[in-house]
Coordinates of C-alpha atoms and ligand atoms in Angstrom, one line a residue:
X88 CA 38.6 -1.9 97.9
X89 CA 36.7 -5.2 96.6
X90 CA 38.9 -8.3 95.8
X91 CA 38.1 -10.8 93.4
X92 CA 39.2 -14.5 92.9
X93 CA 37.7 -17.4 91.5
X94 CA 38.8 -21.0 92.1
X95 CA 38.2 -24.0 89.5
X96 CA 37.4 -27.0 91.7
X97 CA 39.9 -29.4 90.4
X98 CA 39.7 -31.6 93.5
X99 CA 43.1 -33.2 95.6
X100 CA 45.0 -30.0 96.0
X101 CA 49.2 -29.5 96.7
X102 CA 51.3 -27.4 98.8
X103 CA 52.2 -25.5 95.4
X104 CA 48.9 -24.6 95.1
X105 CA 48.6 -23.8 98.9
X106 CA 51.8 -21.6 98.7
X107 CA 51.3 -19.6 95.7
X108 CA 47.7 -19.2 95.4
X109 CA 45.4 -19.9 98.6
X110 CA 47.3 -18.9 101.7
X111 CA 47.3 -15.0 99.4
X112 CA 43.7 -15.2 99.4
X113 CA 43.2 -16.0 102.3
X114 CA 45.5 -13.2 103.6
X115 CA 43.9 -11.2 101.4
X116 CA 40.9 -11.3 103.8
X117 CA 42.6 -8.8 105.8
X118 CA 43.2 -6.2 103.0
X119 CA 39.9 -5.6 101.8
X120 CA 36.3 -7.0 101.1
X121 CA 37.2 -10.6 99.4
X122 CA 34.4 -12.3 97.1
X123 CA 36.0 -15.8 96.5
X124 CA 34.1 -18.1 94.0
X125 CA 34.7 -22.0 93.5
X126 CA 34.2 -21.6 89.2
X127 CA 31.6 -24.7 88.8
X128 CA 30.9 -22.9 85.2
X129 CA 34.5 -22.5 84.3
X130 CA 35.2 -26.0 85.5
X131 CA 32.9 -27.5 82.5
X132 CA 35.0 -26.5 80.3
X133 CA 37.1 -29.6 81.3
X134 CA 35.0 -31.8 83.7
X135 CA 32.9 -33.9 81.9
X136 CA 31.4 -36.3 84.7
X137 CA 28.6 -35.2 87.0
X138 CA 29.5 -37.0 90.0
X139 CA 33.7 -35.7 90.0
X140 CA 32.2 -32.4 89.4
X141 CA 29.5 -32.5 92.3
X142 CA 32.9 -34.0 94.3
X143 CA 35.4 -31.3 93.1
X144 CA 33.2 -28.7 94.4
X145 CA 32.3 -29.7 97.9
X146 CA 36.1 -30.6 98.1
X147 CA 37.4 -26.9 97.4
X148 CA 35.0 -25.4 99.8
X149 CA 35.9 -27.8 102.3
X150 CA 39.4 -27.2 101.4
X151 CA 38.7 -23.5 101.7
X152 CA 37.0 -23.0 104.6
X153 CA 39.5 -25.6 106.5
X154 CA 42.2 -23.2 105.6
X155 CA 40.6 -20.1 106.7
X156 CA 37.9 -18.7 104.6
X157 CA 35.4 -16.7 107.0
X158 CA 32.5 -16.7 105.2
X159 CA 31.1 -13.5 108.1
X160 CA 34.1 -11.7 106.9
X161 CA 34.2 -12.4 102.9
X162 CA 31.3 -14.0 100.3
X163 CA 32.2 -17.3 99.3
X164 CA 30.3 -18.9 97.2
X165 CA 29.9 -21.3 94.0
X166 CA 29.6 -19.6 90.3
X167 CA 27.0 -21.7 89.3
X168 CA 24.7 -20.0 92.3
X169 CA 24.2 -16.8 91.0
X170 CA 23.5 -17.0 87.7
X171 CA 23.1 -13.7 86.8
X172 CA 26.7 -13.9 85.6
X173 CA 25.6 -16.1 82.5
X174 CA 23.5 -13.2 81.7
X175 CA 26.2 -10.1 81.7
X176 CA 28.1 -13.1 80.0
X177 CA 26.1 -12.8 77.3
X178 CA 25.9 -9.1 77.4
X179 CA 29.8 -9.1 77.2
X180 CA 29.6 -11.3 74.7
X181 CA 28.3 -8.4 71.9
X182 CA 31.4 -6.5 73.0
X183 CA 34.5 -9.3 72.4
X184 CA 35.7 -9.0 69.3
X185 CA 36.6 -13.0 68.1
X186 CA 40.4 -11.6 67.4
X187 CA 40.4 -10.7 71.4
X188 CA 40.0 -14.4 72.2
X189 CA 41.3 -16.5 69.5
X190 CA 44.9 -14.7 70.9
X191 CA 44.5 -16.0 74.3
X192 CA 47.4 -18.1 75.7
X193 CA 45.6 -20.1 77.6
X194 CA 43.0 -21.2 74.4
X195 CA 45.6 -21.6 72.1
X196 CA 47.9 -24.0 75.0
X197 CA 45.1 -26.0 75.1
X198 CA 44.1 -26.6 71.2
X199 CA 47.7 -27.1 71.2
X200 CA 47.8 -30.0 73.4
X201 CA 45.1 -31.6 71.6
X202 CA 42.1 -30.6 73.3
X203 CA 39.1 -30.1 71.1
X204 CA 38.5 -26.5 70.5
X205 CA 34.8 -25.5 71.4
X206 CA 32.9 -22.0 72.5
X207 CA 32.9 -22.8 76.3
X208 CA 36.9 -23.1 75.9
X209 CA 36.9 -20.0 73.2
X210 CA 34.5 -17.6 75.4
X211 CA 36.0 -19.2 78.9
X212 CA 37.8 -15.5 78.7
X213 CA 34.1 -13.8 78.7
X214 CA 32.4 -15.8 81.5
X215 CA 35.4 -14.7 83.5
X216 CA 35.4 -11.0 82.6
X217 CA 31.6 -11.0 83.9
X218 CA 32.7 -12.7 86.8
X219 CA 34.9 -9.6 87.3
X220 CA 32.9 -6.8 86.2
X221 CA 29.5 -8.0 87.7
X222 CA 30.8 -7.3 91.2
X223 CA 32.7 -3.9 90.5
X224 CA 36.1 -5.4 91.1
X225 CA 39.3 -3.8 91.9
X226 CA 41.6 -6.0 92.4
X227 CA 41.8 -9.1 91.1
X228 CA 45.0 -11.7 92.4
X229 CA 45.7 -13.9 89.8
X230 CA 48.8 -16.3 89.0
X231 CA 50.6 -15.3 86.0
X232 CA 48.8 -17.7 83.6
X233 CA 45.6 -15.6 84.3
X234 CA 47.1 -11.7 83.7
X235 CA 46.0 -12.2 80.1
X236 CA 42.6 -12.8 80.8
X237 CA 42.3 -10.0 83.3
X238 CA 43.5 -7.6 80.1
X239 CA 40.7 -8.8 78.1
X240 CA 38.4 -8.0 81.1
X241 CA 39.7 -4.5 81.0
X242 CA 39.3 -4.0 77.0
X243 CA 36.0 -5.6 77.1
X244 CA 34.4 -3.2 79.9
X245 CA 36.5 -0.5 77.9
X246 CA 34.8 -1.4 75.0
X247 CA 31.1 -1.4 76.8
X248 CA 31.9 1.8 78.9
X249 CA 32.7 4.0 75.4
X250 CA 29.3 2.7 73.9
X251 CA 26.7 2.7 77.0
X252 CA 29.0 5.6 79.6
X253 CA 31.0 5.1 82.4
X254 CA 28.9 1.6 83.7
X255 CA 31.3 -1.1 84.5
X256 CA 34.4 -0.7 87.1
X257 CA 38.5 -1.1 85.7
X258 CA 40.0 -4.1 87.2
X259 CA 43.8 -4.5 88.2
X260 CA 45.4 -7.9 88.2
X261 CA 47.7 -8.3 91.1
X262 CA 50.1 -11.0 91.1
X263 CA 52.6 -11.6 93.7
X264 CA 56.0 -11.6 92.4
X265 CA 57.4 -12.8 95.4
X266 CA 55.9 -15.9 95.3
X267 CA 58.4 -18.5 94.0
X268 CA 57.2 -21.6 92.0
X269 CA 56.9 -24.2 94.8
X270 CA 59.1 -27.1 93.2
X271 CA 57.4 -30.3 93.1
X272 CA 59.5 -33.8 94.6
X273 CA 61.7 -33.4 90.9
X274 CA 62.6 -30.4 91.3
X275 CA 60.2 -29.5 88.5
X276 CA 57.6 -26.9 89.1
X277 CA 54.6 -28.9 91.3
X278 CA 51.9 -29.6 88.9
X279 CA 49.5 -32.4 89.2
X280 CA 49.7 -32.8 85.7
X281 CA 53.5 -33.6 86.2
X282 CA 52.7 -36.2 88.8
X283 CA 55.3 -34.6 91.1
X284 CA 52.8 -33.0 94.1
X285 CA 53.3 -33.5 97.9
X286 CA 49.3 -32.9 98.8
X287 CA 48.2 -31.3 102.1
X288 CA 45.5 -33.5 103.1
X289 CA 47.3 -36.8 102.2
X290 CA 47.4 -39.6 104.6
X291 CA 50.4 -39.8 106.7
X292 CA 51.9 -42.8 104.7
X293 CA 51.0 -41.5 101.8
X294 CA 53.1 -38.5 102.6
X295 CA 55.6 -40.2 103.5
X296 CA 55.5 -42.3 99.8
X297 CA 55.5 -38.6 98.6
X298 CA 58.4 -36.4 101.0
X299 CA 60.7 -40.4 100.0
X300 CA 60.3 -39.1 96.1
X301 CA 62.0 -36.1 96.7
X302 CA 64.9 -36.2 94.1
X303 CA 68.2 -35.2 95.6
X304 CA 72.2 -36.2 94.9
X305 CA 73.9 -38.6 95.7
X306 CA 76.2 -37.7 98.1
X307 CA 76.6 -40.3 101.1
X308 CA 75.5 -40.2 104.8
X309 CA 80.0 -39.7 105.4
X310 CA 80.0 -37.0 103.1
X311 CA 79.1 -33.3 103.3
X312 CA 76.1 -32.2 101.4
X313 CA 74.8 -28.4 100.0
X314 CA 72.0 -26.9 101.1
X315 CA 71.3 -24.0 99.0
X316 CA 70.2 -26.6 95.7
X317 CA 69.1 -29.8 97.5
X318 CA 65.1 -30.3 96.5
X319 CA 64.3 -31.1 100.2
X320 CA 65.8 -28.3 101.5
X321 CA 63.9 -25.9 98.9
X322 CA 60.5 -27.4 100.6
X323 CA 62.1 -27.1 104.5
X324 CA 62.5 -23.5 103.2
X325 CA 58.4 -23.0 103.4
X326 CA 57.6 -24.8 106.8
X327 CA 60.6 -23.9 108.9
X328 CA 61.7 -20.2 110.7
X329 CA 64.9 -18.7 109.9
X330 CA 66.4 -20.4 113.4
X331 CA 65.0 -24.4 112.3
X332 CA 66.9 -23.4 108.7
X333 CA 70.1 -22.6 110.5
X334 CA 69.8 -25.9 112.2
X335 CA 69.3 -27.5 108.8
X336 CA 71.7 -26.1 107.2
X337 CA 74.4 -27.0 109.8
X338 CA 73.1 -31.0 109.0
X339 CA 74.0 -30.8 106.3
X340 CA 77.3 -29.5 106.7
X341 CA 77.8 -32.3 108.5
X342 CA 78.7 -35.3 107.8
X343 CA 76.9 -38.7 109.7
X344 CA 73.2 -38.0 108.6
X345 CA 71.7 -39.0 105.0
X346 CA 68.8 -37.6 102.7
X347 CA 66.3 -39.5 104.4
X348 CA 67.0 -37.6 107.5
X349 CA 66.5 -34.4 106.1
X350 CA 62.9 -35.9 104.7
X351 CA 61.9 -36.8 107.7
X352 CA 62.3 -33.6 109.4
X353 CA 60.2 -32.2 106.3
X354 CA 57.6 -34.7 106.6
X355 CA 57.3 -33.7 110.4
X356 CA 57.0 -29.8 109.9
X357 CA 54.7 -30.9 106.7
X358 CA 52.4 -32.7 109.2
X359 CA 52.7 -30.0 111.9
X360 CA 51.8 -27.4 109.4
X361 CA 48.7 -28.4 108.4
X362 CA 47.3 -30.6 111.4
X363 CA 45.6 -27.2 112.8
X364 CA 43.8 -27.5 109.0
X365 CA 43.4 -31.0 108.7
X366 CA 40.7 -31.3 112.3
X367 CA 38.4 -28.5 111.1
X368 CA 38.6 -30.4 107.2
X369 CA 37.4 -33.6 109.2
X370 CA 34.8 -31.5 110.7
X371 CA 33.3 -30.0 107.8
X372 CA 33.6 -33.9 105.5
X373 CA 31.5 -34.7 108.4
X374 CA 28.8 -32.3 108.3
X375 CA 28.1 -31.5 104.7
X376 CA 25.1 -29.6 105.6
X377 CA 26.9 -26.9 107.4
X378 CA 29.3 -26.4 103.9
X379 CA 26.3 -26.2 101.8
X380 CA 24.3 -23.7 104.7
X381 CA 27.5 -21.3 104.4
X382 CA 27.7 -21.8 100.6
X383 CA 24.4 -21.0 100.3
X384 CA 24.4 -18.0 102.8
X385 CA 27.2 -16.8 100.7
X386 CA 25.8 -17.2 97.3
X387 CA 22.5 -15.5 98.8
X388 CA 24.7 -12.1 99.6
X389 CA 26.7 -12.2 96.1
X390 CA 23.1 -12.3 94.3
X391 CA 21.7 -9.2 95.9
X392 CA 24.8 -7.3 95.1
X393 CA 24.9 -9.4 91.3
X394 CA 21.3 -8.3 91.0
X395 CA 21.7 -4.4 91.4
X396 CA 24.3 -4.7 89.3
X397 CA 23.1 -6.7 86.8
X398 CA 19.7 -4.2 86.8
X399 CA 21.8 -1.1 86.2
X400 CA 23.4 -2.7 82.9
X401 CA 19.9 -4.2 81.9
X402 CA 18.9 -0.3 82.0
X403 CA 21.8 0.7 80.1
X404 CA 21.7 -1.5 76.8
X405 CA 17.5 -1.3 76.5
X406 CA 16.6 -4.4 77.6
X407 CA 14.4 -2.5 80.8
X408 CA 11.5 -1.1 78.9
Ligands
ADP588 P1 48.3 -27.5 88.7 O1 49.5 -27.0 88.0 O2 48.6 -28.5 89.7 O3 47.2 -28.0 87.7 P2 46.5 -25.3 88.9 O4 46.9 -24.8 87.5 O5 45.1 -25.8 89.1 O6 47.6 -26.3 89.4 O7 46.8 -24.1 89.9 C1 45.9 -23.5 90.8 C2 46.6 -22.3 91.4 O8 47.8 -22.7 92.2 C3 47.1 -21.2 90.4 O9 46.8 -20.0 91.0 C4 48.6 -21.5 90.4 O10 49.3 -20.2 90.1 C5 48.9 -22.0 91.8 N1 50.0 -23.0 91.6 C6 50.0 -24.2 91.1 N2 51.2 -24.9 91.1 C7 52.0 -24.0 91.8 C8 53.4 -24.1 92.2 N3 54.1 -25.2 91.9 N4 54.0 -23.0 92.8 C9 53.2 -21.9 93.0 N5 51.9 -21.8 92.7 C10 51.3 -22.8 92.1
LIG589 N1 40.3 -18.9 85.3 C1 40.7 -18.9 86.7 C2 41.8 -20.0 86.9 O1 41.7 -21.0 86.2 C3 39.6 -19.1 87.6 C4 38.6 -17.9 87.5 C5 37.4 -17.9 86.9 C6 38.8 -16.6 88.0 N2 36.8 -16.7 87.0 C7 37.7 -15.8 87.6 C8 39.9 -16.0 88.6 C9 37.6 -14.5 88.0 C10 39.8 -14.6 88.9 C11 38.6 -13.9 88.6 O2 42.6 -19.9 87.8

C-alpha cells in the first residue's frame, strides 16, 4: 500500500499542526510505503519572496526529519525536485473540466478573502492530482480542508482512465476523525492566521509568553475550578497519561493553587515533549548539508519511480512516437 502526503512549507510550525497532521504521518511510516513531499510548487501560489521560500523549505525538512521522518524507510523529498509532475500536470490539465475547479472550496475561500484569483490558485487542484497519480497512490491522509481536492483527483484519473484504459491508480483520502482540532491559547481552533499558536520549537521564554496567553475563567486561587472546559487543561490533555490527568484534575478540585500553576505544569510537559525533537533539530540547522544530501537522495528515488510512470502515460496519449 503506497501513502501519499504533501506538505506546504509555510515555515514556524504549532502543536496543532504537530497533533493533527505530522505525528499521523509520521506514524504512518509504520503502515505502509510513505512518499512525503514538502510542496515548494504549491507553496507559490502564496509565497512571493525567494529568500522566505528558500527558508520555508529547509525549515519543514528540518522540522520533519527532527520529528521522525526516516528517509531509509520512506522518500522524502521537495516537489520542485522531480519535475516530471509539471509535465503529467499538464497532461491532467486536458482532462479538468474548468466547472471541476471553479467549485473548489478551497479557490473560492480564497477569492473570497480577497486574494487575487490567478491559474496557479485555479489549477493548484491539478498539480495536486498529478502529485497523487504520478506515484500510483493509495492512500492519501489529508485534513478535512483537502477531501475535496482528493475527489477531483479521483474524477480526473476517471476521466483519463475512460479515454486512454485503465492507466492511472484510484486514490482514497483518509482522514482521521479522531483527531480533535487542537484549540489554540483562545480556545479558538490553533491557526497562525488567528495569532493564537503555542509553537514547538519556540524558545523557552517565548513559550512561556505563549502557555501565560492561555485564556481561562476567572475563578480564584481559594476557589474550586472545572477541568473538563478549562483551555489549559484541553492542551494538558495531549502531553500528559491518563495517571498525570488524574493528578490534574484533583488540582483543580482543589482549592489553594491558581491558573498559572496549571500553566506551568503544561509548559513543563510542553518542554519535555519535544526536547528529544528539539537536539536532533539543532543538529540538522547545523549541518545543512546533510538535509540537502537526504533531500536529494530522496528526490533521486521518487524520480526513477516518477519517470516510469510518467513514460507509460507519455505512451498512452501519443506523445512517444
Ligand atoms: P494553519 O491553520 O496554522 O495555517 P495549516 O492550514 O498550514 O495551519 O495546516 C497544516 C496542517 O495542520 C493541516 O493538515 C491541518 O489539518 C493541520 N492543523 C492545523 N491547525 C490544526 C489544529 N488546530 N488542530 C488540528 N490540526 C491542525
Ligand atoms: N494541498 C495540500 C495542503 O495544503 C498539500 C499538498 C500538495 C498535498 N500536494 C498534495 C497533500 C498531494 C496530499 C497529496 O495541505
Amino acid at each position: 500500500m503506497r501513502i501519499l502526503s504533501g506538505i506546504q512549507p509555510s515555515g514556524t510550525i504549532h502543536i496543532g499542526n504537530y497533533f493533527g497532521m505530522i505525528k499521523k504521518m509520521i506514524e504512518s511510516q509504520d503502515d505502509g510505503e510513505l512518499f512525503a513531499f514538502i510542496a515548494s510548487y504549491h507553496a507559490l501560489t502564496s509565497v512571493k519572496e525567494k529568500e522566505v521560500l528558500q527558508q520555508n523549505i529547509f525549515d519543514v525538512a528540518v522540522n520533519f526529519l527532527s520529528l521522525g521522518m526516516d528517509p531509509d524507510k520512506s522518500t522524502f523529498w521537495v516537489q520542485s525536485d522531480v519535475p516530471e509532475v509539471l509535465e503529467l500536470y499538464w497532461i491532467l490539465s486536458n482532462h479538468t473540466p474548468m466547472g471541476l475547479l471553479e467549485r473548489a472550496h478551497s479557490y473560492k475561500d480564497k477569492t473570497a478573502r480577497g486574494i487575487a484569483s490567478n491559474h496557479g490558485l485555479l489549477s493548484y487542484p491539478v498539480l495536486m492530482a498529478a502529485d497523487i497519480l504520478l506515484f500510483d497512490s493509495n492512500i492519501v491522509p489529508v485534513g478535512k480542508d483537502q477531501i475535496q481536492h482528493v475527489e477531483i483527483a479521483r474524477d480526473i484519473a476517471n476521466t483519463f482512465n475512460n479515454t486512454y484504459g485503465d492507466i492511472l491508480t484510484m486514490p482514497l483520502s483518509k482522514v482521521e476523525e479522531s483527531l480533535a482540532t487542537v484549540p489554540g491559547t483562545d480556545g479558538a481552533k490553533m491557526s497562525k492566521s488567528y495569532g493564537n499558536t503555542i509553537d514547538m520549537f519556540g524558545a523557552k521564554k517565548a513559550l512561556k509568553k505563549q502557555v501565560m496567553k492561555i485564556v481561562t475563567d476567572s475563578r480564584e486561587l481559594h476557589e474550586v475550578k472545572e477541568y473538563s472546559t478549562c483551555n489549559v487543561y484541553k492542551l494538558c490533555e495531549l502531553f500528559m497519561n491518563e495517571d498525570e490527568l488524574k493528578v490534574m484534575q484533583n488540582r483543580y478540585a482543589t482549592p489553594g493553587e491558581g491558573y498559572g500553576h496549571f500553566k506551568i505544569a503544561l509548559m513543563d510537559k510542553i518542554n519535555e515533549h519535544f526536547a528529544p525533537y528539539a537536539e536532533k533539530r539543532e543538529h540538522f540547522i547545523n549541518n545543512p548539508d546533510e538535509v540537502k544530501e537526504i533531500l536529494a537522495i530522496g528526490a533521486k528515488k521518487a524520480s526513477k519511480i516518477a519517470r516510469e510512470k510518467l513514460s507509460v502515460i507519455r505512451d498512452a496519449v501519443g506523445l512517444n512516437y
